[in-house]
Amino acid sequence: DGGITQSPKYLFRKEGQNVTLSCEQNLNHDAMYWYRQDPGQGLRLIYYSQIVNDFQKGDIAEGYSVSREKKESFPLTVTSAQKNPTAFYLCASSIDRAPQPQHFGDGTRLSIL
Amino acid sequence: GQSLEQPSEVTAVEGAIVQINCTYQTSGFYGLSWYQQHDGGAPTFLSYNALDGLEETGRFSSFLSRSDSYGYLLLQELQMKDSASYFCAVSGYSTLTFGKGTMLLVSP
């Protein structure tokens, strides 16, 4: 079955540490997205990519970085510059450059140790 | 910028009909989407309206009025499994902007 796989499901970060969240899709979708969700809040866009080797900042890109070396993969790095990283991170994809409908992974929950 | 307003919580009983409203202010509007998210889970796509009017998909319907910058999601014959958060999202050329979500609580 096609879908989006995010790993790990839970992740703990120490102060000053960078961590990388994995997102892989086998839907052959062109576009991929990273969102952050805080309790009781909507989804806020961190980064998105419409094509391999190209990506754009979303609304809250500071303290995050991404790469898109393969169509299937869009990893997100939460850097030490992100001072409040505790959140639920969701990866999504859409079939082409139109941003909907989006298919989501099951998310990674990141906490600070 | 873009902003969306939707109620934070709605309650209803099984078998009832509930309407979740969404108003938006945006530039570069292409359409309005609705997503469902069960607690701690992945959001799933429900519907998309690019044009004015009502779109029906089974028990769920979605409506859009572009002139009023307003849309709603209508859920009929409510079931317990419909208890979830519902997000409206404005579709721009490349990205979606999500509202803060409406938590729907369905009671027996």
GROMACS .gro file of N, CA, C and O in nm, chain B residues 40-105:
model
  264
  153GLY      N    1  -0.424   1.276   1.817
  153GLY     CA    2  -0.290   1.219   1.802
  153GLY      C    3  -0.263   1.152   1.670
  153GLY      O    4  -0.158   1.090   1.652
  154GLY      N    5  -0.356   1.163   1.576
  154GLY     CA    6  -0.340   1.093   1.450
  154GLY      C    7  -0.306   1.182   1.333
  154GLY      O    8  -0.281   1.302   1.349
  155ALA      N    9  -0.306   1.122   1.216
  155ALA     CA   10  -0.277   1.195   1.093
  155ALA      C   11  -0.404   1.262   1.041
  155ALA      O   12  -0.511   1.200   1.041
  156PRO      N   13  -0.396   1.387   0.999
  156PRO     CA   14  -0.511   1.449   0.934
  156PRO      C   15  -0.546   1.375   0.805
  156PRO      O   16  -0.456   1.327   0.734
  157THR      N   17  -0.674   1.366   0.776
  157THR     CA   18  -0.718   1.305   0.651
  157THR      C   19  -0.807   1.402   0.575
  157THR      O   20  -0.887   1.474   0.634
  158PHE      N   21  -0.792   1.403   0.444
  158PHE     CA   22  -0.864   1.494   0.357
  158PHE      C   23  -1.010   1.455   0.350
  158PHE      O   24  -1.045   1.338   0.334
  159LEU      N   25  -1.099   1.554   0.364
  159LEU     CA   26  -1.243   1.529   0.353
  159LEU      C   27  -1.302   1.586   0.225
  159LEU      O   28  -1.377   1.517   0.155
  160SER      N   29  -1.272   1.712   0.195
  160SER     CA   30  -1.337   1.776   0.081
  160SER      C   31  -1.262   1.900   0.039
  160SER      O   32  -1.180   1.954   0.113
  161TYR      N   33  -1.294   1.945  -0.084
  161TYR     CA   34  -1.234   2.066  -0.138
  161TYR      C   35  -1.338   2.138  -0.222
  161TYR      O   36  -1.404   2.076  -0.307
  162ASN      N   37  -1.354   2.268  -0.199
  162ASN     CA   38  -1.444   2.351  -0.279
  162ASN      C   39  -1.361   2.459  -0.346
  162ASN      O   40  -1.300   2.542  -0.278
  163ALA      N   41  -1.360   2.458  -0.477
  163ALA     CA   42  -1.295   2.565  -0.553
  163ALA      C   43  -1.398   2.667  -0.600
  163ALA      O   44  -1.366   2.785  -0.616
  164LEU      N   45  -1.521   2.620  -0.620
  164LEU     CA   46  -1.628   2.705  -0.669
  164LEU      C   47  -1.738   2.717  -0.564
  164LEU      O   48  -1.750   2.632  -0.476
  165ASP      N   49  -1.818   2.821  -0.578
  165ASP     CA   50  -1.931   2.840  -0.486
  165ASP      C   51  -2.027   2.721  -0.496
  165ASP      O   52  -2.047   2.664  -0.603
  166GLY      N   53  -2.086   2.689  -0.383
  166GLY     CA   54  -2.188   2.586  -0.383
  166GLY      C   55  -2.157   2.474  -0.288
  166GLY      O   56  -2.064   2.480  -0.208
  167LEU      N   57  -2.239   2.372  -0.298
  167LEU     CA   58  -2.234   2.259  -0.206
  167LEU      C   59  -2.174   2.136  -0.274
  167LEU      O   60  -2.212   2.102  -0.385
  168GLU      N   61  -2.080   2.072  -0.206
  168GLU     CA   62  -2.023   1.946  -0.251
  168GLU      C   63  -2.063   1.838  -0.151
  168GLU      O   64  -2.043   1.857  -0.032
  169GLU      N   65  -2.117   1.728  -0.199
  169GLU     CA   66  -2.163   1.623  -0.108
  169GLU      C   67  -2.081   1.496  -0.128
  169GLU      O   68  -2.060   1.452  -0.241
  170THR      N   69  -2.037   1.441  -0.016
  170THR     CA   70  -1.963   1.314  -0.019
  170THR      C   71  -2.014   1.229   0.096
  170THR      O   72  -1.969   1.240   0.210
  171GLY      N   73  -2.113   1.146   0.066
  171GLY     CA   74  -2.169   1.060   0.169
  171GLY      C   75  -2.238   1.141   0.277
  171GLY      O   76  -2.321   1.228   0.248
  172ARG      N   77  -2.200   1.118   0.402
  172ARG     CA   78  -2.264   1.191   0.513
  172ARG      C   79  -2.209   1.332   0.529
  172ARG      O   80  -2.264   1.412   0.604
  173PHE      N   81  -2.100   1.361   0.459
  173PHE     CA   82  -2.036   1.492   0.474
  173PHE      C   83  -2.065   1.578   0.351
  173PHE      O   84  -2.062   1.530   0.237
  174SER      N   85  -2.089   1.707   0.375
  174SER     CA   86  -2.105   1.804   0.267
  174SER      C   87  -2.023   1.926   0.303
  174SER      O   88  -2.004   1.958   0.421
  175SER      N   89  -1.976   1.997   0.201
  175SER     CA   90  -1.902   2.121   0.225
  175SER      C   91  -1.954   2.228   0.132
  175SER      O   92  -1.989   2.201   0.017
  176PHE      N   93  -1.957   2.349   0.185
  176PHE     CA   94  -2.015   2.462   0.112
  176PHE      C   95  -1.915   2.575   0.108
  176PHE      O   96  -1.837   2.596   0.203
  177LEU      N   97  -1.918   2.650  -0.001
  177LEU     CA   98  -1.830   2.767  -0.013
  177LEU      C   99  -1.906   2.883  -0.075
  177LEU      O  100  -1.980   2.865  -0.172
  178SER      N  101  -1.886   3.001  -0.017
  178SER     CA  102  -1.930   3.126  -0.076
  178SER      C  103  -1.808   3.216  -0.087
  178SER      O  104  -1.762   3.271   0.014
  179ARG      N  105  -1.756   3.233  -0.205
  179ARG     CA  106  -1.635   3.313  -0.223
  179ARG      C  107  -1.663   3.461  -0.197
  179ARG      O  108  -1.580   3.532  -0.140
  180SER      N  109  -1.782   3.507  -0.232
  180SER     CA  110  -1.814   3.648  -0.213
  180SER      C  111  -1.823   3.683  -0.064
  180SER      O  112  -1.793   3.797  -0.025
  181ASP      N  113  -1.860   3.586   0.020
  181ASP     CA  114  -1.870   3.609   0.164
  181ASP      C  115  -1.747   3.562   0.240
  181ASP      O  116  -1.741   3.572   0.363
  182SER      N  117  -1.648   3.506   0.168
  182SER     CA  118  -1.528   3.448   0.233
  182SER      C  119  -1.569   3.355   0.346
  182SER      O  120  -1.519   3.362   0.460
  183TYR      N  121  -1.655   3.261   0.311
  183TYR     CA  122  -1.719   3.177   0.414
  183TYR      C  123  -1.743   3.038   0.358
  183TYR      O  124  -1.777   3.020   0.240
  184GLY      N  125  -1.724   2.941   0.444
  184GLY     CA  126  -1.756   2.804   0.407
  184GLY      C  127  -1.800   2.727   0.529
  184GLY      O  128  -1.788   2.774   0.644
  185TYR      N  129  -1.857   2.612   0.508
  185TYR     CA  130  -1.891   2.526   0.621
  185TYR      C  131  -1.882   2.380   0.582
  185TYR      O  132  -1.889   2.343   0.465
  186LEU      N  133  -1.865   2.299   0.684
  186LEU     CA  134  -1.868   2.153   0.672
  186LEU      C  135  -1.993   2.105   0.744
  186LEU      O  136  -2.016   2.142   0.859
  187LEU      N  137  -2.073   2.025   0.675
  187LEU     CA  138  -2.197   1.972   0.732
  187LEU      C  139  -2.182   1.822   0.751
  187LEU      O  140  -2.149   1.751   0.655
  188LEU      N  141  -2.203   1.777   0.871
  188LEU     CA  142  -2.195   1.635   0.900
  188LEU      C  143  -2.334   1.585   0.940
  188LEU      O  144  -2.394   1.636   1.035
  189GLN      N  145  -2.382   1.486   0.869
  189GLN     CA  146  -2.515   1.432   0.895
  189GLN      C  147  -2.506   1.294   0.959
  189GLN      O  148  -2.402   1.228   0.950
  190GLU      N  149  -2.617   1.254   1.022
  190GLU     CA  150  -2.626   1.122   1.085
  190GLU      C  151  -2.500   1.094   1.168
  190GLU      O  152  -2.431   0.993   1.149
  191LEU      N  153  -2.473   1.184   1.260
  191LEU     CA  154  -2.350   1.177   1.337
  191LEU      C  155  -2.332   1.042   1.405
  191LEU      O  156  -2.426   0.984   1.459
  192GLN      N  157  -2.206   0.996   1.403
  192GLN     CA  158  -2.169   0.872   1.471
  192GLN      C  159  -2.060   0.905   1.574
  192GLN      O  160  -1.990   1.006   1.562
  193MET      N  161  -2.044   0.816   1.670
  193MET     CA  162  -1.943   0.839   1.774
  193MET      C  163  -1.804   0.855   1.711
  193MET      O  164  -1.723   0.935   1.759
  194LYS      N  165  -1.779   0.782   1.604
  194LYS     CA  166  -1.647   0.787   1.542
  194LYS      C  167  -1.618   0.921   1.475
  194LYS      O  168  -1.505   0.948   1.434
  195ASP      N  169  -1.722   1.007   1.463
  195ASP     CA  170  -1.701   1.140   1.406
  195ASP      C  171  -1.638   1.236   1.507
  195ASP      O  172  -1.600   1.348   1.471
  196SER      N  173  -1.629   1.195   1.633
  196SER     CA  174  -1.561   1.279   1.734
  196SER      C  175  -1.415   1.294   1.693
  196SER      O  176  -1.340   1.197   1.686
  197ALA      N  177  -1.376   1.417   1.665
  197ALA     CA  178  -1.244   1.445   1.611
  197ALA      C  179  -1.230   1.597   1.599
  197ALA      O  180  -1.323   1.671   1.628
  198SER      N  181  -1.113   1.640   1.555
  198SER     CA  182  -1.094   1.781   1.521
  198SER      C  183  -1.108   1.799   1.371
  198SER      O  184  -1.064   1.713   1.293
  199TYR      N  185  -1.169   1.909   1.333
  199TYR     CA  186  -1.192   1.938   1.191
  199TYR      C  187  -1.128   2.072   1.158
  199TYR      O  188  -1.151   2.172   1.227
  200PHE      N  189  -1.047   2.072   1.055
  200PHE     CA  190  -0.972   2.191   1.015
  200PHE      C  191  -1.018   2.237   0.878
  200PHE      O  192  -1.023   2.157   0.784
  201CYS      N  193  -1.047   2.367   0.867
  201CYS     CA  194  -1.060   2.424   0.734
  201CYS      C  195  -0.922   2.476   0.694
  201CYS      O  196  -0.839   2.509   0.779
  202ALA      N  197  -0.898   2.480   0.564
  202ALA     CA  198  -0.767   2.522   0.513
  202ALA      C  199  -0.787   2.596   0.382
  202ALA      O  200  -0.853   2.544   0.291
  203VAL      N  201  -0.728   2.714   0.376
  203VAL     CA  202  -0.733   2.791   0.252
  203VAL      C  203  -0.622   2.744   0.160
  203VAL      O  204  -0.505   2.730   0.202
  204SER      N  205  -0.658   2.718   0.037
  204SER     CA  206  -0.561   2.672  -0.062
  204SER      C  207  -0.511   2.791  -0.142
  204SER      O  208  -0.590   2.862  -0.206
  205GLY      N  209  -0.380   2.815  -0.136
  205GLY     CA  210  -0.318   2.914  -0.221
  205GLY      C  211  -0.259   2.845  -0.342
  205GLY      O  212  -0.290   2.728  -0.370
  206TYR      N  213  -0.171   2.912  -0.413
  206TYR     CA  214  -0.114   2.851  -0.533
  206TYR      C  215  -0.026   2.730  -0.499
  206TYR      O  216  -0.030   2.628  -0.568
  207SER      N  217   0.050   2.740  -0.390
  207SER     CA  218   0.145   2.634  -0.357
  207SER      C  219   0.125   2.571  -0.221
  207SER      O  220   0.179   2.464  -0.194
  208THR      N  221   0.052   2.638  -0.134
  208THR     CA  222   0.046   2.591   0.004
  208THR      C  223  -0.096   2.601   0.059
  208THR      O  224  -0.182   2.668   0.004
  209LEU      N  225  -0.117   2.530   0.169
  209LEU     CA  226  -0.240   2.541   0.248
  209LEU      C  227  -0.212   2.620   0.374
  209LEU      O  228  -0.106   2.606   0.435
  210THR      N  229  -0.311   2.699   0.415
  210THR     CA  230  -0.306   2.766   0.545
  210THR      C  231  -0.423   2.712   0.626
  210THR      O  232  -0.538   2.726   0.584
  211PHE      N  233  -0.393   2.653   0.741
  211PHE     CA  234  -0.494   2.586   0.822
  211PHE      C  235  -0.550   2.677   0.930
  211PHE      O  236  -0.479   2.760   0.987
  212GLY      N  237  -0.679   2.659   0.959
  212GLY     CA  238  -0.738   2.718   1.077
  212GLY      C  239  -0.693   2.641   1.201
  212GLY      O  240  -0.624   2.540   1.191
  213LYS      N  241  -0.735   2.691   1.318
  213LYS     CA  242  -0.691   2.628   1.443
  213LYS      C  243  -0.770   2.503   1.479
  213LYS      O  244  -0.736   2.432   1.573
  214GLY      N  245  -0.875   2.476   1.405
  214GLY     CA  246  -0.947   2.352   1.425
  214GLY      C  247  -1.068   2.364   1.515
  214GLY      O  248  -1.073   2.447   1.606
  215THR      N  249  -1.167   2.279   1.490
  215THR     CA  250  -1.288   2.268   1.570
  215THR      C  251  -1.296   2.127   1.625
  215THR      O  252  -1.297   2.031   1.547
  216MET      N  253  -1.300   2.116   1.756
  216MET     CA  254  -1.314   1.984   1.816
  216MET      C  255  -1.462   1.949   1.825
  216MET      O  256  -1.541   2.021   1.887
  217LEU      N  257  -1.500   1.841   1.759
  217LEU     CA  258  -1.639   1.793   1.761
  217LEU      C  259  -1.650   1.679   1.861
  217LEU      O  260  -1.580   1.579   1.850
  218LEU      N  261  -1.740   1.695   1.958
  218LEU     CA  262  -1.765   1.591   2.057
  218LEU      C  263  -1.904   1.536   2.033
  218LEU      O  264  -2.002   1.609   2.044
   0.00000   0.00000   0.00000
